PDB file of C-alpha atoms in Angstrom:
ATOM      1  CA  MET N  20      51.748 -51.643  13.789  1.00  0.00           C
ATOM      2  CA  GLU N  21      49.964 -48.699  15.425  1.00  0.00           C
ATOM      3  CA  ILE N  22      49.482 -45.253  14.095  1.00  0.00           C
ATOM      4  CA  THR N  23      50.322 -42.449  16.607  1.00  0.00           C
ATOM      5  CA  LEU N  24      48.355 -39.276  17.146  1.00  0.00           C
ATOM      6  CA  VAL N  25      51.004 -37.265  15.362  1.00  0.00           C
ATOM      7  CA  GLN N  26      50.964 -39.518  12.392  1.00  0.00           C
ATOM      8  CA  GLY N  27      47.157 -39.467  12.266  1.00  0.00           C
ATOM      9  CA  LEU N  28      47.248 -35.591  12.216  1.00  0.00           C
ATOM     10  CA  LEU N  29      49.874 -35.569   9.524  1.00  0.00           C
ATOM     11  CA  LEU N  30      47.825 -37.961   7.444  1.00  0.00           C
ATOM     12  CA  SER N  31      44.888 -35.563   7.923  1.00  0.00           C
ATOM     13  CA  LEU N  32      46.974 -32.637   6.865  1.00  0.00           C
ATOM     14  CA  LEU N  33      48.073 -34.501   3.811  1.00  0.00           C
ATOM     15  CA  ALA N  34      44.517 -35.343   2.895  1.00  0.00           C
ATOM     16  CA  PHE N  35      43.518 -31.746   3.427  1.00  0.00           C
ATOM     17  CA  ILE N  36      46.199 -30.377   1.097  1.00  0.00           C
ATOM     18  CA  CYS N  37      45.681 -33.194  -1.550  1.00  0.00           C
ATOM     19  CA  SER N  38      41.909 -32.545  -1.412  1.00  0.00           C
ATOM     20  CA  LEU N  39      42.371 -28.862  -2.269  1.00  0.00           C
ATOM     21  CA  ASP N  40      44.421 -29.992  -5.259  1.00  0.00           C
ATOM     22  CA  GLN N  41      41.826 -32.600  -6.183  1.00  0.00           C
ATOM     23  CA  GLN N  42      39.253 -29.843  -6.563  1.00  0.00           C
ATOM     24  CA  ALA N  43      41.635 -27.508  -8.438  1.00  0.00           C
ATOM     25  CA  GLU N  44      43.429 -30.317 -10.446  1.00  0.00           C
ATOM     26  CA  VAL N  45      46.526 -28.267 -10.716  1.00  0.00           C
ATOM     27  CA  PHE N  46      49.466 -30.385  -9.425  1.00  0.00           C
ATOM     28  CA  LEU N  47      47.575 -33.792  -9.437  1.00  0.00           C
ATOM     29  CA  ILE N  48      49.177 -34.680  -6.027  1.00  0.00           C
ATOM     30  CA  PHE N  49      45.827 -36.224  -5.042  1.00  0.00           C
ATOM     31  CA  ARG N  50      46.612 -39.278  -7.270  1.00  0.00           C
ATOM     32  CA  PRO N  51      47.223 -42.443  -5.329  1.00  0.00           C
ATOM     33  CA  ILE N  52      50.719 -42.891  -6.694  1.00  0.00           C
ATOM     34  CA  VAL N  53      51.673 -39.526  -5.024  1.00  0.00           C
ATOM     35  CA  VAL N  54      49.561 -39.584  -1.938  1.00  0.00           C
ATOM     36  CA  CYS N  55      50.636 -43.108  -1.036  1.00  0.00           C
ATOM     37  CA  PHE N  56      54.274 -42.147  -1.268  1.00  0.00           C
ATOM     38  CA  PHE N  57      53.816 -39.273   1.160  1.00  0.00           C
ATOM     39  CA  SER N  58      51.695 -41.486   3.440  1.00  0.00           C
ATOM     40  CA  GLY N  59      54.518 -44.028   3.429  1.00  0.00           C
ATOM     41  CA  ILE N  60      56.918 -41.324   4.451  1.00  0.00           C
ATOM     42  CA  ILE N  61      54.729 -40.231   7.302  1.00  0.00           C
ATOM     43  CA  LEU N  62      54.281 -43.897   8.556  1.00  0.00           C
ATOM     44  CA  GLY N  63      58.044 -44.485   8.114  1.00  0.00           C
ATOM     45  CA  ASP N  64      57.615 -47.159   5.515  1.00  0.00           C
ATOM     46  CA  VAL N  65      58.487 -45.689   2.099  1.00  0.00           C
ATOM     47  CA  GLN N  66      58.589 -49.078   0.364  1.00  0.00           C
ATOM     48  CA  LEU N  67      54.984 -49.768   1.425  1.00  0.00           C
ATOM     49  CA  GLY N  68      53.960 -46.338   0.186  1.00  0.00           C
ATOM     50  CA  LEU N  69      55.520 -46.960  -3.266  1.00  0.00           C
ATOM     51  CA  SER N  70      54.034 -50.470  -3.687  1.00  0.00           C
ATOM     52  CA  ALA N  71      50.593 -49.390  -2.446  1.00  0.00           C
ATOM     53  CA  GLY N  72      50.752 -46.306  -4.759  1.00  0.00           C
ATOM     54  CA  ALA N  73      51.543 -48.391  -7.748  1.00  0.00           C
ATOM     55  CA  VAL N  74      48.623 -50.900  -7.401  1.00  0.00           C
ATOM     56  CA  ALA N  75      46.181 -48.106  -6.296  1.00  0.00           C
ATOM     57  CA  GLU N  76      47.114 -45.817  -9.129  1.00  0.00           C
ATOM     58  CA  LEU N  77      46.543 -48.494 -11.727  1.00  0.00           C
ATOM     59  CA  ALA N  78      43.259 -49.489 -10.117  1.00  0.00           C
ATOM     60  CA  TYR N  79      41.922 -45.883 -10.252  1.00  0.00           C
ATOM     61  CA  LEU N  80      43.714 -44.918 -13.517  1.00  0.00           C
ATOM     62  CA  GLY N  81      40.536 -44.982 -15.636  1.00  0.00           C
ATOM     63  CA  LEU N  82      37.989 -43.748 -13.133  1.00  0.00           C
ATOM     64  CA  LEU N  83      37.374 -40.154 -14.306  1.00  0.00           C
ATOM     65  CA  THR N  84      34.902 -37.534 -13.271  1.00  0.00           C
ATOM     66  CA  ILE N  85      32.796 -36.966 -16.352  1.00  0.00           C
ATOM     67  CA  GLY N  86      29.681 -34.758 -16.086  1.00  0.00           C
ATOM     68  CA  GLY N  87      27.707 -35.605 -13.093  1.00  0.00           C
ATOM     69  CA  THR N  88      29.398 -39.010 -12.542  1.00  0.00           C
ATOM     70  CA  VAL N  89      31.428 -39.174  -9.294  1.00  0.00           C
ATOM     71  CA  PRO N  90      33.883 -42.154  -9.095  1.00  0.00           C
ATOM     72  CA  PRO N  91      35.146 -43.643  -5.816  1.00  0.00           C
ATOM     73  CA  ASN N  92      37.606 -41.196  -4.218  1.00  0.00           C
ATOM     74  CA  PRO N  93      41.131 -42.199  -5.236  1.00  0.00           C
ATOM     75  CA  LEU N  94      42.667 -39.859  -2.578  1.00  0.00           C
ATOM     76  CA  ILE N  95      40.928 -41.700   0.323  1.00  0.00           C
ATOM     77  CA  ALA N  96      41.526 -45.059  -1.251  1.00  0.00           C
ATOM     78  CA  GLY N  97      45.247 -44.371  -1.580  1.00  0.00           C
ATOM     79  CA  ILE N  98      45.704 -43.198   1.980  1.00  0.00           C
ATOM     80  CA  MET N  99      43.655 -46.096   3.457  1.00  0.00           C
ATOM     81  CA  THR N 100      45.496 -48.640   1.315  1.00  0.00           C
ATOM     82  CA  VAL N 101      48.732 -47.631   3.060  1.00  0.00           C
ATOM     83  CA  VAL N 102      47.069 -47.445   6.472  1.00  0.00           C
ATOM     84  CA  ILE N 103      45.348 -50.808   6.311  1.00  0.00           C
ATOM     85  CA  SER N 104      48.447 -52.579   5.024  1.00  0.00           C
ATOM     86  CA  TYR N 105      50.635 -50.811   7.694  1.00  0.00           C
ATOM     87  CA  THR N 106      48.330 -51.545  10.639  1.00  0.00           C
ATOM     88  CA  SER N 107      47.113 -55.030   9.665  1.00  0.00           C
ATOM     89  CA  GLY N 108      50.184 -56.455   8.038  1.00  0.00           C
ATOM     90  CA  VAL N 109      48.323 -57.597   4.958  1.00  0.00           C
ATOM     91  CA  SER N 110      49.777 -57.063   1.455  1.00  0.00           C
ATOM     92  CA  ALA N 111      49.164 -53.829  -0.499  1.00  0.00           C
ATOM     93  CA  GLU N 112      46.972 -55.822  -2.976  1.00  0.00           C
ATOM     94  CA  ALA N 113      44.721 -57.056  -0.224  1.00  0.00           C
ATOM     95  CA  ALA N 114      44.726 -53.593   1.495  1.00  0.00           C
ATOM     96  CA  LEU N 115      43.556 -52.182  -1.915  1.00  0.00           C
ATOM     97  CA  GLY N 116      40.498 -54.321  -1.903  1.00  0.00           C
ATOM     98  CA  LEU N 117      39.800 -53.552   1.895  1.00  0.00           C
ATOM     99  CA  SER N 118      40.092 -49.810   1.120  1.00  0.00           C
ATOM    100  CA  LEU N 119      37.247 -49.765  -1.363  1.00  0.00           C
ATOM    101  CA  PRO N 120      34.498 -49.111   1.230  1.00  0.00           C
ATOM    102  CA  PHE N 121      36.436 -45.978   2.356  1.00  0.00           C
ATOM    103  CA  ALA N 122      36.741 -44.862  -1.288  1.00  0.00           C
ATOM    104  CA  LEU N 123      32.948 -45.414  -1.694  1.00  0.00           C
ATOM    105  CA  LEU N 124      32.323 -43.397   1.520  1.00  0.00           C
ATOM    106  CA  GLY N 125      34.341 -40.554   0.022  1.00  0.00           C
ATOM    107  CA  GLN N 126      32.244 -40.861  -3.092  1.00  0.00           C
ATOM    108  CA  TRP N 127      28.937 -40.587  -1.238  1.00  0.00           C
ATOM    109  CA  ILE N 128      30.074 -37.722   0.967  1.00  0.00           C
ATOM    110  CA  GLY N 129      31.347 -35.927  -2.139  1.00  0.00           C
ATOM    111  CA  MET N 130      27.961 -36.184  -3.720  1.00  0.00           C
ATOM    112  CA  ILE N 131      26.189 -34.927  -0.610  1.00  0.00           C
ATOM    113  CA  LEU N 132      28.510 -31.949  -0.391  1.00  0.00           C
ATOM    114  CA  SER N 133      27.924 -31.212  -4.115  1.00  0.00           C
ATOM    115  CA  THR N 134      24.210 -31.269  -3.415  1.00  0.00           C
ATOM    116  CA  VAL N 135      24.641 -28.988  -0.428  1.00  0.00           C
ATOM    117  CA  TYR N 136      26.866 -26.615  -2.212  1.00  0.00           C
ATOM    118  CA  SER N 137      24.295 -26.249  -5.018  1.00  0.00           C
ATOM    119  CA  GLY N 138      22.348 -24.153  -2.466  1.00  0.00           C
ATOM    120  CA  LEU N 139      25.135 -21.556  -2.667  1.00  0.00           C
ATOM    121  CA  MET N 140      24.384 -20.796  -6.286  1.00  0.00           C
ATOM    122  CA  PRO N 141      21.812 -17.995  -5.513  1.00  0.00           C
ATOM    123  CA  ILE N 142      24.348 -16.420  -3.300  1.00  0.00           C
ATOM    124  CA  ALA N 143      26.939 -16.586  -6.037  1.00  0.00           C
ATOM    125  CA  ASP N 144      24.373 -15.107  -8.521  1.00  0.00           C
ATOM    126  CA  ARG N 145      23.796 -12.127  -6.198  1.00  0.00           C
ATOM    127  CA  ILE N 146      27.533 -11.626  -5.810  1.00  0.00           C
ATOM    128  CA  CYS N 147      27.957 -11.651  -9.592  1.00  0.00           C
ATOM    129  CA  GLU N 148      25.160  -9.151 -10.038  1.00  0.00           C
ATOM    130  CA  ARG N 149      27.058  -6.713  -7.743  1.00  0.00           C
ATOM    131  CA  GLY N 150      30.283  -7.436  -9.596  1.00  0.00           C
ATOM    132  CA  ASP N 151      32.146  -8.392  -6.408  1.00  0.00           C
ATOM    133  CA  VAL N 152      34.920 -10.477  -7.675  1.00  0.00           C
ATOM    134  CA  ALA N 153      36.664 -10.715  -4.382  1.00  0.00           C
ATOM    135  CA  ALA N 154      33.564 -11.946  -2.593  1.00  0.00           C
ATOM    136  CA  LEU N 155      33.058 -14.601  -5.302  1.00  0.00           C
ATOM    137  CA  GLY N 156      36.622 -15.797  -4.848  1.00  0.00           C
ATOM    138  CA  ARG N 157      36.112 -16.090  -1.161  1.00  0.00           C
ATOM    139  CA  LEU N 158      32.983 -18.083  -1.618  1.00  0.00           C
ATOM    140  CA  VAL N 159      34.764 -20.561  -3.946  1.00  0.00           C
ATOM    141  CA  ILE N 160      37.818 -20.846  -1.602  1.00  0.00           C
ATOM    142  CA  LEU N 161      35.683 -21.314   1.457  1.00  0.00           C
ATOM    143  CA  SER N 162      33.665 -24.098  -0.283  1.00  0.00           C
ATOM    144  CA  ALA N 163      36.863 -25.922  -1.270  1.00  0.00           C
ATOM    145  CA  ILE N 164      38.257 -25.560   2.209  1.00  0.00           C
ATOM    146  CA  GLY N 165      35.042 -26.980   3.652  1.00  0.00           C
ATOM    147  CA  LYS N 166      35.185 -30.026   1.480  1.00  0.00           C
ATOM    148  CA  SER N 167      38.877 -30.553   2.196  1.00  0.00           C
ATOM    149  CA  LEU N 168      38.236 -30.308   5.998  1.00  0.00           C
ATOM    150  CA  VAL N 169      35.560 -33.042   5.650  1.00  0.00           C
ATOM    151  CA  THR N 170      38.090 -35.306   3.805  1.00  0.00           C
ATOM    152  CA  ALA N 171      40.719 -34.622   6.525  1.00  0.00           C
ATOM    153  CA  VAL N 172      38.231 -35.582   9.247  1.00  0.00           C
ATOM    154  CA  ILE N 173      37.382 -38.853   7.428  1.00  0.00           C
ATOM    155  CA  ILE N 174      41.050 -39.736   7.213  1.00  0.00           C
ATOM    156  CA  PHE N 175      41.760 -38.931  10.829  1.00  0.00           C
ATOM    157  CA  LEU N 176      38.700 -41.007  12.009  1.00  0.00           C
ATOM    158  CA  SER N 177      39.557 -43.927   9.743  1.00  0.00           C
ATOM    159  CA  ALA N 178      43.316 -43.923  10.165  1.00  0.00           C
ATOM    160  CA  TYR N 179      43.618 -43.072  13.901  1.00  0.00           C
ATOM    161  CA  LEU N 180      40.467 -43.256  15.977  1.00  0.00           C
ATOM    162  CA  ILE N 181      39.110 -46.532  14.577  1.00  0.00           C
ATOM    163  CA  GLN N 182      42.382 -48.125  13.624  1.00  0.00           C
ATOM    164  CA  GLU N 183      41.993 -50.808  16.396  1.00  0.00           C
ATOM    165  CA  PRO N 184      38.542 -51.986  15.311  1.00  0.00           C
ATOM    166  CA  ILE N 185      39.729 -52.172  11.705  1.00  0.00           C
ATOM    167  CA  THR N 186      42.796 -54.132  12.691  1.00  0.00           C
ATOM    168  CA  ALA N 187      40.866 -56.512  14.872  1.00  0.00           C
ATOM    169  CA  LEU N 188      38.237 -57.001  12.115  1.00  0.00           C
ATOM    170  CA  VAL N 189      40.966 -57.817   9.555  1.00  0.00           C
ATOM    171  CA  GLU N 190      42.684 -60.209  11.990  1.00  0.00           C
ATOM    172  CA  LYS N 191      39.456 -62.144  12.287  1.00  0.00           C
ATOM    173  CA  PHE N 192      39.150 -62.718   8.568  1.00  0.00           C
ATOM    174  CA  PRO N 193      39.820 -66.279   7.531  1.00  0.00           C
ATOM    175  CA  GLU N 194      42.782 -66.887   5.260  1.00  0.00           C
ATOM    176  CA  TRP N 195      40.521 -67.718   2.267  1.00  0.00           C
ATOM    177  CA  LEU N 196      38.887 -64.240   2.554  1.00  0.00           C
ATOM    178  CA  ILE N 197      42.208 -62.434   2.864  1.00  0.00           C
ATOM    179  CA  HIS N 198      43.332 -64.393  -0.224  1.00  0.00           C
ATOM    180  CA  GLY N 199      40.126 -63.232  -2.041  1.00  0.00           C
ATOM    181  CA  PHE N 200      40.863 -59.547  -1.219  1.00  0.00           C
ATOM    182  CA  ARG N 201      44.354 -60.206  -2.428  1.00  0.00           C
ATOM    183  CA  VAL N 202      43.159 -61.604  -5.724  1.00  0.00           C
ATOM    184  CA  ALA N 203      40.645 -58.680  -6.027  1.00  0.00           C
ATOM    185  CA  GLY N 204      43.488 -56.248  -5.466  1.00  0.00           C
ATOM    186  CA  ASN N 205      45.516 -57.882  -8.149  1.00  0.00           C
ATOM    187  CA  LEU N 206      42.549 -57.641 -10.604  1.00  0.00           C
ATOM    188  CA  LEU N 207      41.722 -54.029  -9.894  1.00  0.00           C
ATOM    189  CA  PRO N 208      44.808 -52.665 -11.638  1.00  0.00           C
ATOM    190  CA  GLY N 209      43.843 -54.542 -14.758  1.00  0.00           C
ATOM    191  CA  VAL N 210      40.349 -53.219 -14.530  1.00  0.00           C
ATOM    192  CA  GLY N 211      41.640 -49.601 -14.169  1.00  0.00           C
ATOM    193  CA  LEU N 212      43.917 -50.054 -17.142  1.00  0.00           C
ATOM    194  CA  ALA N 213      41.059 -51.541 -19.151  1.00  0.00           C
ATOM    195  CA  LEU N 214      38.800 -48.504 -18.320  1.00  0.00           C
ATOM    196  CA  LEU N 215      41.597 -46.190 -19.428  1.00  0.00           C
ATOM    197  CA  LEU N 216      42.073 -47.980 -22.737  1.00  0.00           C
ATOM    198  CA  LYS N 217      38.413 -47.950 -23.356  1.00  0.00           C
ATOM    199  CA  VAL N 218      38.578 -44.156 -23.341  1.00  0.00           C
ATOM    200  CA  MET N 219      41.833 -43.525 -25.119  1.00  0.00           C
ATOM    201  CA  LEU N 220      42.696 -46.553 -27.218  1.00  0.00           C
ATOM    202  CA  LYS N 221      42.559 -46.118 -31.018  1.00  0.00           C
ATOM    203  CA  ILE N 222      42.583 -48.985 -33.530  1.00  0.00           C
ATOM    204  CA  ASP N 223      45.861 -47.617 -34.892  1.00  0.00           C
ATOM    205  CA  ASN N 224      47.566 -48.199 -31.499  1.00  0.00           C
ATOM    206  CA  VAL N 225      46.422 -51.723 -30.881  1.00  0.00           C
ATOM    207  CA  ALA N 226      49.584 -53.173 -32.337  1.00  0.00           C
ATOM    208  CA  TYR N 227      51.702 -51.214 -29.774  1.00  0.00           C
ATOM    209  CA  LEU N 228      49.558 -52.616 -27.028  1.00  0.00           C
ATOM    210  CA  PHE N 229      50.220 -56.193 -27.951  1.00  0.00           C
ATOM    211  CA  ILE N 230      53.844 -55.588 -28.595  1.00  0.00           C
ATOM    212  CA  GLY N 231      54.217 -54.270 -25.057  1.00  0.00           C
ATOM    213  CA  PHE N 232      52.196 -57.208 -23.753  1.00  0.00           C
ATOM    214  CA  LEU N 233      54.410 -59.826 -25.549  1.00  0.00           C
ATOM    215  CA  ILE N 234      57.595 -58.108 -24.368  1.00  0.00           C
ATOM    216  CA  ALA N 235      56.436 -58.083 -20.817  1.00  0.00           C
ATOM    217  CA  THR N 236      55.176 -61.648 -20.847  1.00  0.00           C
ATOM    218  CA  TYR N 237      57.731 -63.610 -22.754  1.00  0.00           C
ATOM    219  CA  ILE N 238      61.023 -61.736 -21.985  1.00  0.00           C
ATOM    220  CA  GLU N 239      62.369 -62.042 -18.511  1.00  0.00           C
ATOM    221  CA  MET N 240      62.844 -58.613 -16.990  1.00  0.00           C
ATOM    222  CA  GLY N 241      63.400 -57.515 -13.484  1.00  0.00           C
ATOM    223  CA  ASN N 242      61.093 -54.502 -13.950  1.00  0.00           C
ATOM    224  CA  VAL N 243      59.047 -52.603 -16.629  1.00  0.00           C
ATOM    225  CA  LEU N 244      61.564 -49.739 -16.977  1.00  0.00           C
ATOM    226  CA  PRO N 245      63.028 -51.134 -20.285  1.00  0.00           C
ATOM    227  CA  ILE N 246      59.506 -51.518 -21.717  1.00  0.00           C
ATOM    228  CA  ALA N 247      58.738 -47.918 -20.677  1.00  0.00           C
ATOM    229  CA  ILE N 248      62.047 -46.672 -22.350  1.00  0.00           C
ATOM    230  CA  LEU N 249      61.110 -48.615 -25.469  1.00  0.00           C
ATOM    231  CA  ALA N 250      57.570 -47.177 -25.522  1.00  0.00           C
ATOM    232  CA  VAL N 251      58.989 -43.660 -25.251  1.00  0.00           C
ATOM    233  CA  CYS N 252      61.383 -44.267 -28.203  1.00  0.00           C
ATOM    234  CA  ILE N 253      58.572 -45.695 -30.342  1.00  0.00           C
ATOM    235  CA  THR N 254      56.413 -42.688 -29.464  1.00  0.00           C
ATOM    236  CA  PHE N 255      59.166 -40.294 -30.327  1.00  0.00           C
ATOM    237  CA  LEU N 256      59.790 -42.011 -33.706  1.00  0.00           C
ATOM    238  CA  SER N 257      56.086 -41.942 -34.480  1.00  0.00           C
ATOM    239  CA  TYR N 258      55.888 -38.290 -33.650  1.00  0.00           C
ATOM    240  CA  ILE N 259      58.873 -37.451 -35.821  1.00  0.00           C
ATOM    241  CA  ASN N 260      57.446 -39.400 -38.723  1.00  0.00           C
ATOM    242  CA  SER N 261      54.079 -37.757 -38.388  1.00  0.00           C
ATOM    243  CA  ARG N 262      55.690 -34.244 -38.166  1.00  0.00           C
ATOM    244  CA  ASP N 263      57.813 -34.964 -41.290  1.00  0.00           C
ATOM    245  CA  GLN N 264      54.752 -36.275 -43.193  1.00  0.00           C
ATOM    246  CA  LYS N 265      52.833 -33.043 -42.396  1.00  0.00           C
ATOM    247  CA  ALA N 266      55.723 -30.836 -43.415  1.00  0.00           C
ATOM    248  CA  TYR N 267      55.992 -32.786 -46.732  1.00  0.00           C
ATOM    249  CA  ASP N 268      52.219 -32.540 -47.385  1.00  0.00           C
ATOM    250  CA  GLY N 269      52.300 -28.834 -46.690  1.00  0.00           C
ATOM    251  CA  GLY N 270      55.245 -28.221 -49.009  1.00  0.00           C
ATOM    252  CA  VAL N 271      53.537 -29.609 -52.063  1.00  0.00           C
ATOM    253  CA  ASP N 272      52.567 -26.892 -54.591  1.00  0.00           C
ATOM    254  CA  ASP N 273      50.107 -27.556 -57.483  1.00  0.00           C
ATOM    255  CA  ASP N 274      52.149 -25.279 -59.715  1.00  0.00           C
ATOM    256  CA  GLY N 275      55.362 -27.246 -59.245  1.00  0.00           C
ATOM    257  CA  ILE N 276      57.248 -24.206 -57.968  1.00  0.00           C
TER     258      ILE N 276
END
């Protein structure tokens, strides 16, 4: 299917708004699970947006910006996963693998812009010396708008102007290569979850991980919602027990009064 000019502009506007949020990290609407949903609405295929958002969010779940490290851009990856799947007809998993070059492009451009924006620091220092808070705010806002405009241009060029070459290239891929991208797309959510667990998993919680894995593997379920509800219940019980234990420990008096 083909993306119209209006759809391309709407995707660019979506990328611009989400890029502003990506820099502020207030509403987290730049995450793939959200941006893919809105991309699906723009393209008229909400089901595709939901499925692409699920696989893309899992793939980029553990990729965090820590210090000077810049991960592949999840915003661009999410939108391009929907776009490639929509225009080429491949599955969301295969489109996720094909969207990786665009995510890396966003990563490289982000690093270039960060390097360029470092030249604004002397200007910011002079503004701070004058005590002009309004001017400093304008400098920060204009810098964020500039980066968001670059992201919007990337999405417009990738989603609308070069959609025909991308579609033609994907159609020329042999079936074994498409299957390889599909396999890679299926593996990426596991990699993303593993990266997240590497950061947050504690030895005390390993048992819960295996319980969830066993339930999902050996019990036939149409979806993971029952597992999620069970996890919420276990978490709530663990919180209640921990709170009661702290209250009990705090109520002990050495004098017995």
